[in-house]
Short mmCIF file of C-alpha atoms and ligand atoms in Angstrom, two decimals:
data_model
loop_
_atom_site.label_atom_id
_atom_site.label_comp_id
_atom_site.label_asym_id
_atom_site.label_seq_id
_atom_site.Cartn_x
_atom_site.Cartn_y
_atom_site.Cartn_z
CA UNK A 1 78.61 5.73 106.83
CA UNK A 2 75.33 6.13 105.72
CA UNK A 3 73.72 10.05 105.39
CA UNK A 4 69.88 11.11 106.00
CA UNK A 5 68.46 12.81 103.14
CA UNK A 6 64.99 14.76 102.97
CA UNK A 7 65.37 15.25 98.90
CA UNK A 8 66.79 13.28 96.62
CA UNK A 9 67.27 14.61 92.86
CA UNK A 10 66.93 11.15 90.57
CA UNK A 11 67.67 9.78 86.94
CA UNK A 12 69.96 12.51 85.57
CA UNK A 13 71.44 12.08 82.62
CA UNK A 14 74.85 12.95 83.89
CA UNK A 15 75.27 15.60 87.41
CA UNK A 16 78.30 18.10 86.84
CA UNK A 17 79.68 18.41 90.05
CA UNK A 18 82.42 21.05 88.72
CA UNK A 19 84.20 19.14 91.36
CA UNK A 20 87.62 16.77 91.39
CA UNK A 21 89.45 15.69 93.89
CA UNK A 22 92.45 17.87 95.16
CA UNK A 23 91.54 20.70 92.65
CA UNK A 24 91.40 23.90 95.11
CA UNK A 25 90.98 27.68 94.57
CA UNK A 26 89.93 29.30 91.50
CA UNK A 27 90.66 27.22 88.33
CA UNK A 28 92.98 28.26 85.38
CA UNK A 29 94.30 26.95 82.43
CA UNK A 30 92.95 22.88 81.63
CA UNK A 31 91.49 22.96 85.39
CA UNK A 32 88.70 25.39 83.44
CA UNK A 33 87.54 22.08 82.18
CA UNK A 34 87.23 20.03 85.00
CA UNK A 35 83.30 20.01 85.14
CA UNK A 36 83.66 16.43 87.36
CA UNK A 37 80.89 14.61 85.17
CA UNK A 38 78.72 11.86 87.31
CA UNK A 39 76.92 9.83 84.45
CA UNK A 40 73.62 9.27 85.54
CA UNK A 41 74.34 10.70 88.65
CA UNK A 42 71.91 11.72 91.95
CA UNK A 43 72.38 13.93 94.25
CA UNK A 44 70.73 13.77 98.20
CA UNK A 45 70.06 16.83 100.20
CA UNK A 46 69.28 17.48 103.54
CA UNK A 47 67.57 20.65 104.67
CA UNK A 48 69.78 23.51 103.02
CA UNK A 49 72.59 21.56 102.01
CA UNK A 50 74.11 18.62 99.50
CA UNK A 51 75.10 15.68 101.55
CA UNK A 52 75.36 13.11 98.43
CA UNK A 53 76.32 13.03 94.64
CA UNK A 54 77.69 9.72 93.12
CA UNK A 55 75.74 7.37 90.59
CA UNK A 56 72.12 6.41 90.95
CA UNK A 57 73.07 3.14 91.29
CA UNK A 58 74.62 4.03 94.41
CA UNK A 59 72.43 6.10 96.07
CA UNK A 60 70.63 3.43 98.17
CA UNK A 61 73.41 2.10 99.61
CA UNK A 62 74.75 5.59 101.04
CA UNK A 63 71.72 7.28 101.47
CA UNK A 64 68.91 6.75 103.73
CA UNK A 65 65.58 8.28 102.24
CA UNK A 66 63.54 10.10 104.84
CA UNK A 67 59.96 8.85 104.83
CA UNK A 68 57.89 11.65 103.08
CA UNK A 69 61.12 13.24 101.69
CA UNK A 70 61.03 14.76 98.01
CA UNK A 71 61.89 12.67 95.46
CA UNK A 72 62.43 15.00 92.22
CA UNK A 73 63.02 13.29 88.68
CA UNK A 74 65.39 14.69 86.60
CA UNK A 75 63.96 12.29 83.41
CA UNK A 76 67.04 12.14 81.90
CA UNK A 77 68.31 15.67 82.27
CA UNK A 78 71.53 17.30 83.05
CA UNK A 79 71.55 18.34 86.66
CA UNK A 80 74.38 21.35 87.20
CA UNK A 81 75.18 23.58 90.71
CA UNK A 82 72.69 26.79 90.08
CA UNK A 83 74.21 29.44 88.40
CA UNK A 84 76.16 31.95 89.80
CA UNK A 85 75.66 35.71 88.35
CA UNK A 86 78.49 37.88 89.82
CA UNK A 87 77.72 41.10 87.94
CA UNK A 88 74.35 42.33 87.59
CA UNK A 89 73.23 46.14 87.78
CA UNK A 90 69.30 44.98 88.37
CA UNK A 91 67.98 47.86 90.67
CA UNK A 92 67.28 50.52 88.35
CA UNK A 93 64.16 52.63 87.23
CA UNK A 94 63.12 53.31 83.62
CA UNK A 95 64.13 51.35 80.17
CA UNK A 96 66.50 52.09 77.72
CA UNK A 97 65.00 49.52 75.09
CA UNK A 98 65.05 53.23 72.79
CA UNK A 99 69.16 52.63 72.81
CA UNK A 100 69.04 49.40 71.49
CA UNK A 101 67.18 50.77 68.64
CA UNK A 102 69.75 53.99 68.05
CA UNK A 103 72.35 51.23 68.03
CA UNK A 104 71.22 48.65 65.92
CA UNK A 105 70.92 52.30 63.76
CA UNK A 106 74.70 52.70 63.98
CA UNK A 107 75.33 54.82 67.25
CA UNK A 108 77.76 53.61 69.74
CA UNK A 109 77.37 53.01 73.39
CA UNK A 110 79.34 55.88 74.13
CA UNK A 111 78.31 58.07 71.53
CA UNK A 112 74.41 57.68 73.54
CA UNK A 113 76.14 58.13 76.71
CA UNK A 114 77.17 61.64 75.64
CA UNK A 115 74.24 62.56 74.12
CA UNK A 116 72.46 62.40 77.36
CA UNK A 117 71.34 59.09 77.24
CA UNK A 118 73.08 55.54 79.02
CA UNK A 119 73.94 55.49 82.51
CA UNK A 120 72.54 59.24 83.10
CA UNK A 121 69.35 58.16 81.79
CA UNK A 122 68.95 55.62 84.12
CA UNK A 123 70.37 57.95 86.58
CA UNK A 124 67.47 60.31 86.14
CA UNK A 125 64.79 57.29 86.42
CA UNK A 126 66.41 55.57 89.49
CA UNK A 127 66.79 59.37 91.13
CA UNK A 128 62.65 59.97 90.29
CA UNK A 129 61.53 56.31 91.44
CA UNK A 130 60.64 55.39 95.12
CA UNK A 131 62.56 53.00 97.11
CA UNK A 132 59.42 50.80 97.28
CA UNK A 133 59.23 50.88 93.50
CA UNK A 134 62.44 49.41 93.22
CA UNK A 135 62.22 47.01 95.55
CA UNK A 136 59.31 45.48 93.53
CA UNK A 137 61.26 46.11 90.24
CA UNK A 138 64.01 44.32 92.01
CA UNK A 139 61.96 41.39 93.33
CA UNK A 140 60.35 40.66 89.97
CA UNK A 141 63.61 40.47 88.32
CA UNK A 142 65.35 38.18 90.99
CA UNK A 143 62.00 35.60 90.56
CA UNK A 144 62.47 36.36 86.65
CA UNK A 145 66.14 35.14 87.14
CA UNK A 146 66.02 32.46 89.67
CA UNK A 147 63.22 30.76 87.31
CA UNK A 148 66.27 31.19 84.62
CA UNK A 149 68.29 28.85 87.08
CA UNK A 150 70.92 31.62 88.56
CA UNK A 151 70.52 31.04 92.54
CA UNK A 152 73.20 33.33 93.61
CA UNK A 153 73.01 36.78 91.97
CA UNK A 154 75.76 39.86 92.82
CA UNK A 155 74.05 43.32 92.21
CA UNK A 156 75.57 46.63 91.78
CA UNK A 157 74.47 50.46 93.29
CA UNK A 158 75.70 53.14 90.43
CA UNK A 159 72.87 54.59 89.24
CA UNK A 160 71.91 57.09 92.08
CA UNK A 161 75.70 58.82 91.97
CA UNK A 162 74.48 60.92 95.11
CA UNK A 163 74.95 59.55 98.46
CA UNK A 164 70.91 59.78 99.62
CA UNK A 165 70.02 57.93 96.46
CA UNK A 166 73.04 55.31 96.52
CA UNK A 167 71.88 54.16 99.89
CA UNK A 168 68.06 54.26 98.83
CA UNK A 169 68.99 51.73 95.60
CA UNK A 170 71.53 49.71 98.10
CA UNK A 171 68.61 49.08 100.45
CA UNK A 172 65.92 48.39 97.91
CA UNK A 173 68.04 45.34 97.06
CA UNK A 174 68.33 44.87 100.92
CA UNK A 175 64.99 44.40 101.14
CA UNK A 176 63.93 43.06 97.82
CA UNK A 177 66.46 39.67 98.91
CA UNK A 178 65.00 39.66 102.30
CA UNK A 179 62.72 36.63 102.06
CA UNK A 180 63.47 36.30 98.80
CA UNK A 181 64.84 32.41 97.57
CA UNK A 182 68.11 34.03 95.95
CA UNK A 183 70.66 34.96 97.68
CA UNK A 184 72.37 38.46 96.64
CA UNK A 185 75.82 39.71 97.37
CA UNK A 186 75.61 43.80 97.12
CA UNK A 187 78.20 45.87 95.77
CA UNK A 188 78.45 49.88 96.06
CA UNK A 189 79.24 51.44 92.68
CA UNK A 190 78.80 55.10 92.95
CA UNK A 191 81.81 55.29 90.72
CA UNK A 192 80.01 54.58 87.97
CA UNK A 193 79.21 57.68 86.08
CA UNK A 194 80.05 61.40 87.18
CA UNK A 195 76.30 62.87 88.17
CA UNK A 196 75.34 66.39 86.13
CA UNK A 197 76.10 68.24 89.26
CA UNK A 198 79.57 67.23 89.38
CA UNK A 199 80.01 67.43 85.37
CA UNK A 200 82.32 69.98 85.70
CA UNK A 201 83.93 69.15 88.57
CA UNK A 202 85.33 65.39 88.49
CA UNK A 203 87.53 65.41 91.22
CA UNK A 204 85.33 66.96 93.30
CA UNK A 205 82.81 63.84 92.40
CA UNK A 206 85.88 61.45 93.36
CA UNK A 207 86.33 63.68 96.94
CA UNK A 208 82.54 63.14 97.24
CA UNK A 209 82.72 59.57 96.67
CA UNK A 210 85.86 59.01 99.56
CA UNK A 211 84.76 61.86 102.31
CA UNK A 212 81.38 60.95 102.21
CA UNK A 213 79.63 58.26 100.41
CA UNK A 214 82.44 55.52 101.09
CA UNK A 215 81.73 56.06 104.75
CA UNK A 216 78.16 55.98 104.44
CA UNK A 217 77.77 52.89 102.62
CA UNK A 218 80.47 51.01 104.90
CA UNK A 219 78.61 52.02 107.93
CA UNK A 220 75.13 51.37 106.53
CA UNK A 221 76.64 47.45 106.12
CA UNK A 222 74.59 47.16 102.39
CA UNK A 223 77.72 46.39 100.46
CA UNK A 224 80.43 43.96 100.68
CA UNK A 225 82.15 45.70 97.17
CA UNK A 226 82.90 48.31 96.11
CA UNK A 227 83.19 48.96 92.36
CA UNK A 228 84.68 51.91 90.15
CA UNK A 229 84.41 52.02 86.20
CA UNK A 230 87.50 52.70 84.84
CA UNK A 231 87.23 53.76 81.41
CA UNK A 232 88.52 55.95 78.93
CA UNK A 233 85.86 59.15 79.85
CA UNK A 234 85.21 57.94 82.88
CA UNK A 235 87.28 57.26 85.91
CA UNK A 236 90.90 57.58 85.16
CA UNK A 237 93.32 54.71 86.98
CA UNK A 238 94.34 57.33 89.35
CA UNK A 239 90.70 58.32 90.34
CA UNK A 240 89.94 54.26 90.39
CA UNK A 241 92.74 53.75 92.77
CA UNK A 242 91.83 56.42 95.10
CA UNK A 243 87.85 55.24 95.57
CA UNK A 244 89.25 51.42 95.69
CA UNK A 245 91.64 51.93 97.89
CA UNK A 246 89.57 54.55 100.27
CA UNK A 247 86.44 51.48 100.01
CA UNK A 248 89.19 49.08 100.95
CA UNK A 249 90.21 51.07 104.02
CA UNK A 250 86.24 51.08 104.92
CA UNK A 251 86.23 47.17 104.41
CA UNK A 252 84.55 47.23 101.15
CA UNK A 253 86.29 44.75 98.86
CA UNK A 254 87.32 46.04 95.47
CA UNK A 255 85.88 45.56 92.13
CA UNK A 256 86.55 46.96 88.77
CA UNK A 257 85.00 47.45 85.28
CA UNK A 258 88.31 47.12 83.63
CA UNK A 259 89.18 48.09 80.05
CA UNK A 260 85.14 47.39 78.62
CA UNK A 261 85.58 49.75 75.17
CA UNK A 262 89.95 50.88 75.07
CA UNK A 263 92.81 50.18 77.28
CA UNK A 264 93.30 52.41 80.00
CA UNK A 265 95.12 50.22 82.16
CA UNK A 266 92.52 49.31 84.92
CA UNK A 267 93.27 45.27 84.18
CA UNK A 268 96.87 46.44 85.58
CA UNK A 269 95.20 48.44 88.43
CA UNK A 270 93.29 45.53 89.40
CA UNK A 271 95.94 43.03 89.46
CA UNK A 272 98.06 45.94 91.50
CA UNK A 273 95.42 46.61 94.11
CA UNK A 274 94.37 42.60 94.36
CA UNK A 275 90.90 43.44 93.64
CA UNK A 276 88.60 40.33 94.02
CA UNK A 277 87.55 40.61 90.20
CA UNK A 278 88.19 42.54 86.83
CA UNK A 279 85.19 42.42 84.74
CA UNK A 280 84.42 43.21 81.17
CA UNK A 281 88.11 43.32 79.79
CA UNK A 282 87.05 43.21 75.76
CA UNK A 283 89.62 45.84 75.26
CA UNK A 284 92.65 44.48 77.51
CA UNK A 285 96.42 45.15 76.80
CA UNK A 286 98.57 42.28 76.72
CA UNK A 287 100.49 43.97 79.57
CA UNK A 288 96.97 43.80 81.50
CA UNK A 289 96.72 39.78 80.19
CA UNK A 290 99.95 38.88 81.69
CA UNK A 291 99.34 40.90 85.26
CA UNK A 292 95.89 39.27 85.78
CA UNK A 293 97.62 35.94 85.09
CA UNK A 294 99.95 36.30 87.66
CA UNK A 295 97.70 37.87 90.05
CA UNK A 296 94.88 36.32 92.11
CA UNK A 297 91.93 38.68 90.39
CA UNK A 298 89.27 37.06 88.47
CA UNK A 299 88.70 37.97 85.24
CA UNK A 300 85.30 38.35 83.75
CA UNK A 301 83.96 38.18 80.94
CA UNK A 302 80.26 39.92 80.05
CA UNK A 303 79.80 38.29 76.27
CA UNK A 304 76.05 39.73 76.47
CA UNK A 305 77.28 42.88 76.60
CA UNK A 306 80.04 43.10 73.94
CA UNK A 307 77.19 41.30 71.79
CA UNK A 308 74.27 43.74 72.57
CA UNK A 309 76.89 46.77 72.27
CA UNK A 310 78.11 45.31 68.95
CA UNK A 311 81.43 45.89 70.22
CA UNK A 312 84.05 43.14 69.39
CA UNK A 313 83.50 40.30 72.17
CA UNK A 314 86.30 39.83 74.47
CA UNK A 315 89.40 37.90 73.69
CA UNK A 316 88.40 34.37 76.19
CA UNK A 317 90.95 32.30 74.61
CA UNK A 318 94.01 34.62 75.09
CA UNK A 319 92.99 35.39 78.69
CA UNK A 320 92.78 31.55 79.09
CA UNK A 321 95.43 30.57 77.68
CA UNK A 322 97.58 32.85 79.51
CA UNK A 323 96.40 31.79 82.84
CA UNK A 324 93.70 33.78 83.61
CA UNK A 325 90.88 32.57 86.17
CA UNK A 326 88.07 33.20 84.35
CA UNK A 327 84.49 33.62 85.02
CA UNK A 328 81.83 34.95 82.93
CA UNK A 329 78.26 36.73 84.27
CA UNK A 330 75.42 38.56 82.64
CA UNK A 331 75.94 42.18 83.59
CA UNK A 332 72.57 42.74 83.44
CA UNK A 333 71.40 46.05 83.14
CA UNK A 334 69.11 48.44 81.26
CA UNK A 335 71.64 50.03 79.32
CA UNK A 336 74.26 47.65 77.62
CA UNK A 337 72.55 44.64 78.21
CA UNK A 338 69.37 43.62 79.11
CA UNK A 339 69.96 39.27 79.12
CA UNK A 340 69.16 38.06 81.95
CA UNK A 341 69.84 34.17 81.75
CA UNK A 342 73.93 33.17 82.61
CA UNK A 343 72.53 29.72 80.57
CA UNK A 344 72.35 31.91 77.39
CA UNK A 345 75.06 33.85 78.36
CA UNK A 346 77.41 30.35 78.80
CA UNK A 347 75.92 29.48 75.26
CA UNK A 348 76.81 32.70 73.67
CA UNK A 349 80.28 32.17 75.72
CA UNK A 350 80.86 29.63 73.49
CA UNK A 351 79.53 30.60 70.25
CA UNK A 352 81.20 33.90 69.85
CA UNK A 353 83.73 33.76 72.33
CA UNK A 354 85.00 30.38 71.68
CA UNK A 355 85.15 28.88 75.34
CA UNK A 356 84.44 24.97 75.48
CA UNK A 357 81.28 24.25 76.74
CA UNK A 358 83.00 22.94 79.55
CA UNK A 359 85.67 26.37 80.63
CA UNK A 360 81.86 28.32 80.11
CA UNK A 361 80.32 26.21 82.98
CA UNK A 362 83.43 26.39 85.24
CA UNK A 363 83.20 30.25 84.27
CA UNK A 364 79.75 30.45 85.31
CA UNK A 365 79.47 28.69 88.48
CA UNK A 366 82.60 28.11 90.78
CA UNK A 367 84.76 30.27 89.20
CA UNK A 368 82.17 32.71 89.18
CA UNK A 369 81.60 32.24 92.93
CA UNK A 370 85.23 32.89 93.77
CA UNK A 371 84.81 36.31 92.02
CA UNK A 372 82.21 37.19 95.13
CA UNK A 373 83.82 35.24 97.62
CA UNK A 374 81.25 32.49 97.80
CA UNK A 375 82.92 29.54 96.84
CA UNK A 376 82.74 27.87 100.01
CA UNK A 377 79.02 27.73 99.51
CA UNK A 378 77.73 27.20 95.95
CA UNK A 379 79.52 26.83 92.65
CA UNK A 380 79.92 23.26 92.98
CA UNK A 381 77.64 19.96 93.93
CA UNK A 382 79.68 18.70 96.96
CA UNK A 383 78.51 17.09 100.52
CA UNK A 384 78.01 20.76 103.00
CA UNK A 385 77.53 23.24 100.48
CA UNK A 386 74.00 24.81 99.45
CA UNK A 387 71.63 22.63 97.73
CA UNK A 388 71.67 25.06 95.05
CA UNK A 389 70.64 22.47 91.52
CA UNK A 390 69.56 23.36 88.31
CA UNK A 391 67.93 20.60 86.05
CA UNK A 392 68.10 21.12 82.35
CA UNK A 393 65.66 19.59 79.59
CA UNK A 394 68.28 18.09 78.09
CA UNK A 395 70.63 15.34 78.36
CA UNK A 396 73.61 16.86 77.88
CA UNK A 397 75.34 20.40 78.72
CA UNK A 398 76.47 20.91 75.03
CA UNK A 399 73.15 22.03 74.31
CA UNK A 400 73.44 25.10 76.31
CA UNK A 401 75.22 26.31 72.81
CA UNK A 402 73.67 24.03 70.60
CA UNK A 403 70.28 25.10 71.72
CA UNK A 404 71.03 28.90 72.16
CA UNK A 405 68.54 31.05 72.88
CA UNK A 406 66.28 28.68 74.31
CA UNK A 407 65.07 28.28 78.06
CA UNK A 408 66.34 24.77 78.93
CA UNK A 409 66.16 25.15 82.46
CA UNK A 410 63.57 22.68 83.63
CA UNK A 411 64.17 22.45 87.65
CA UNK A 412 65.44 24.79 90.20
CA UNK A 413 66.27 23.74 93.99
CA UNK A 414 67.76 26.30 96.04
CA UNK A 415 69.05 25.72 99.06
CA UNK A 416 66.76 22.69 99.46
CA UNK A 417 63.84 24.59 98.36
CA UNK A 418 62.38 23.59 95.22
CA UNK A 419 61.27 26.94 93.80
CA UNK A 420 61.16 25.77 89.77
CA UNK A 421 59.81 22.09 88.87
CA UNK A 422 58.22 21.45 85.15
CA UNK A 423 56.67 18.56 84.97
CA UNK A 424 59.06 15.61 84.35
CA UNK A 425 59.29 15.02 80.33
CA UNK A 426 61.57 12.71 78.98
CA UNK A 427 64.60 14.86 78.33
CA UNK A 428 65.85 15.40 74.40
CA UNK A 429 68.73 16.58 72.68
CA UNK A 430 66.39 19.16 70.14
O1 NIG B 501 78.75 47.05 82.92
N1 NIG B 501 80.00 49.82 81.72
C1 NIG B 501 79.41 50.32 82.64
N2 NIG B 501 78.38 49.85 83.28
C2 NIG B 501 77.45 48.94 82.77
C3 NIG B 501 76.49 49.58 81.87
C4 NIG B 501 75.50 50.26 82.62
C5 NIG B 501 74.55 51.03 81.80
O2 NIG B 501 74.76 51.25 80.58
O3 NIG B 501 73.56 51.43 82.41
C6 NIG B 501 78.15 47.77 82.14
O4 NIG B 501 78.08 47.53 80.94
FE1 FE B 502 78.60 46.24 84.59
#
């Protein structure tokens, strides 16, 4: 049976569907390398969704071209399903470009934090700004990113810590997505530093957070997660499991930053409480390794982070090896890193982290849309999911590390849209 199609995405290189057949839920182990390659592949659309991908050579015999429908060149470029950024922190007032300075100096993150500075600083600026100011902050970065090929983008609360504030950054990204092109998944994260008033007084911060802000946020409907950091100086386990498990009664699936600088155990408390991801893990036990294997959590990875903290990156080939479903994101924020493209990110993945250029794909787009629940929509080029394509300037995805640092992202189509197009030059290698 033949399929109508209003765009039609030509002369790729090769199209990485991500997709093979019978391969189903989140992918471990040597599924992390199934990127289901299409040399010189096309792909045909039809208003928001994919309803082709096979070889060019193909196309005309399965797809019937709407008169007047877009016909976008991919001159030899890699086409991949837009990226998928499942931890970001991008509401937020201020800069903390200073920190990167005191740090490349010899300070550590931490050592910052408690003289006054990370997450409180940005606590202070988010508290001072209005909501209108960050919903402009917020729009600019979602164009900035969406130009940068990430389509889908998860964004965390966290740096109001009161409930009047948490709500005020939760509906700044509200309305920042509203008729924006990306589509954002929201997640509440007042659990992410104990505010000055409470400094003193951390459980009464944690009663705070279930007798009152938990049920404000759930009944405001502005987050779908809820997120706790769960660090040595921060939340214990025990105060994580009572806020996750208080969000979860309120319907707000859990989340955790999970063992980012020491082991504390929160890669176990994840696994325990089936939270939908466990994210950062640069500092996991083997004990946390093998109950994330066996459990249905995703496991993040954030290698801009460990790189801009100039903390050792985490360990990607143990955690794949051992069966981990692994995704990897930019955690993009002001304080421990400030990258904003998942395309460097999946080059860096594989640079310092050793993942294949193919597991850092899978990591970055379907497995990274099972960490927000989304894989039924994007994460993969496959007939009824979002037209959500990326074309890159080169022929081939090994260049994402080969060519790191660089913007190779040359298209960007989401959901039908075309919302990125350079003009079509002959892709090259370098
Ligand atoms: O994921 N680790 C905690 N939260 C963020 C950092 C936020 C900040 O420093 O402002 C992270 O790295
Ligand atoms: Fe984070």
């Amino acid at each position: 049976m033949r399929v109508a199609a209003d765009l039609v995405l030509e002369n790729a290189s090769e199209v990485l569907t991500m997709e093979r057949a019978g391969l189903t839920g989140p992918r471990r182990g040597s599924d992390l390398r199934e990127i289901g390659r299409v040399e010189r592949g096309a792909v045909a659309v039809r208003g928001e969704e994919i309803v082709w991908v096979g070889p060019q050579t193909e196309l005309a015999t399965h797809v019937d071209v709407a008169a007047g429908a877009t016909r976008l060149d991919a001159a030899g470029g890699c086409v991949l399903p837009g990226f998928v950024d499942s931890h970001t922190h991008l509401v937020f007032g201020g800069s903390r470009h200073d920190e990167f300075a005191m740090r490349i100096a010899g300070k550590t993150y931490l050592e910052i934090a408690a003289a006054g500075g990370g997450i409180r600083s940005s606590v202070r600026h988010t508290r001072a700004a209005s909501e209108d100011e960050l919903v402009a902050l917020a729009r600019a970065r979602l164009d900035r990113m969406l130009a940068l090929g990430s389509t889908t983008i998860e964004c965390k609360s966290g740096y109001g810590l009161a409930t009047e504030h948490e709500l005020k950054q939760l509906r700044a990204l509200r309305r920042a997505s509203e008729g924006h092109a990306v589509d954002t998944v929201s997640t509440f994260l007042g659990a992410h530093e104990f505010p000055p008033e409470f400094a003193e007084d951390r459980d009464g911060y944690v009663d705070l957070l279930v007798s009152e802000m938990i049920p404000a946020v759930a009944e405001s409907g502005l987050a779908e997660f809820a997120d706790v950091f769960c660090e040595q100086g921060v939340f214990t386990p025990d105060q994580a499991r009572r806020v996750l498990v208080a969000a979860a009664d309120a319907g707000l699936a859990p989340k955790l930053h999970a063992d980012e600088f020491a082991p504390s155990g929160a890669a176990e408390l994840a696994a325990e409480l089936g939270a939908v991801s466990a994210d950062h893990l640069s500092a996991i036990s083997e004990p946390g390794v093998k109950a994330l294997a066996r459990s249905d959590t995703i496991g993040c990875v954030l290698p801009g982070t460990t790189f801009s903290c100039r903390i050792p990156p985490a360990h990607a080939r143990r955690l794949v090896e051992a069966g981990v479903a692994l995704a990897i994101a930019t955690d993009f924020n002001p304080g421990s890193c400030a990258i904003d493209s998942l395309a460097v990110i999946a080059g860096l993945a594989s640079l310092q982290l050793s993942l294949l250029p193919e597991e850092a794909l899978v990591a970055a787009t379907i497995n990274a849309a099972w960490s927000i629940r989304r894989a039924d929509r994007v994460g993969s080029i496959r007939p009824g999911k979002l037209a959500d394509l990326v074309v890159l300037s080169v022929p081939d995805y090994r260049c994402l590390a080969y060519r790191f640092g660089a913007d190779l992202v040359r298209t960007v189509v989401k959901r039908g849209q075309v919302v990125r197009d350079a003009a079509a030059v002959p892709a090259t290698p370098i």
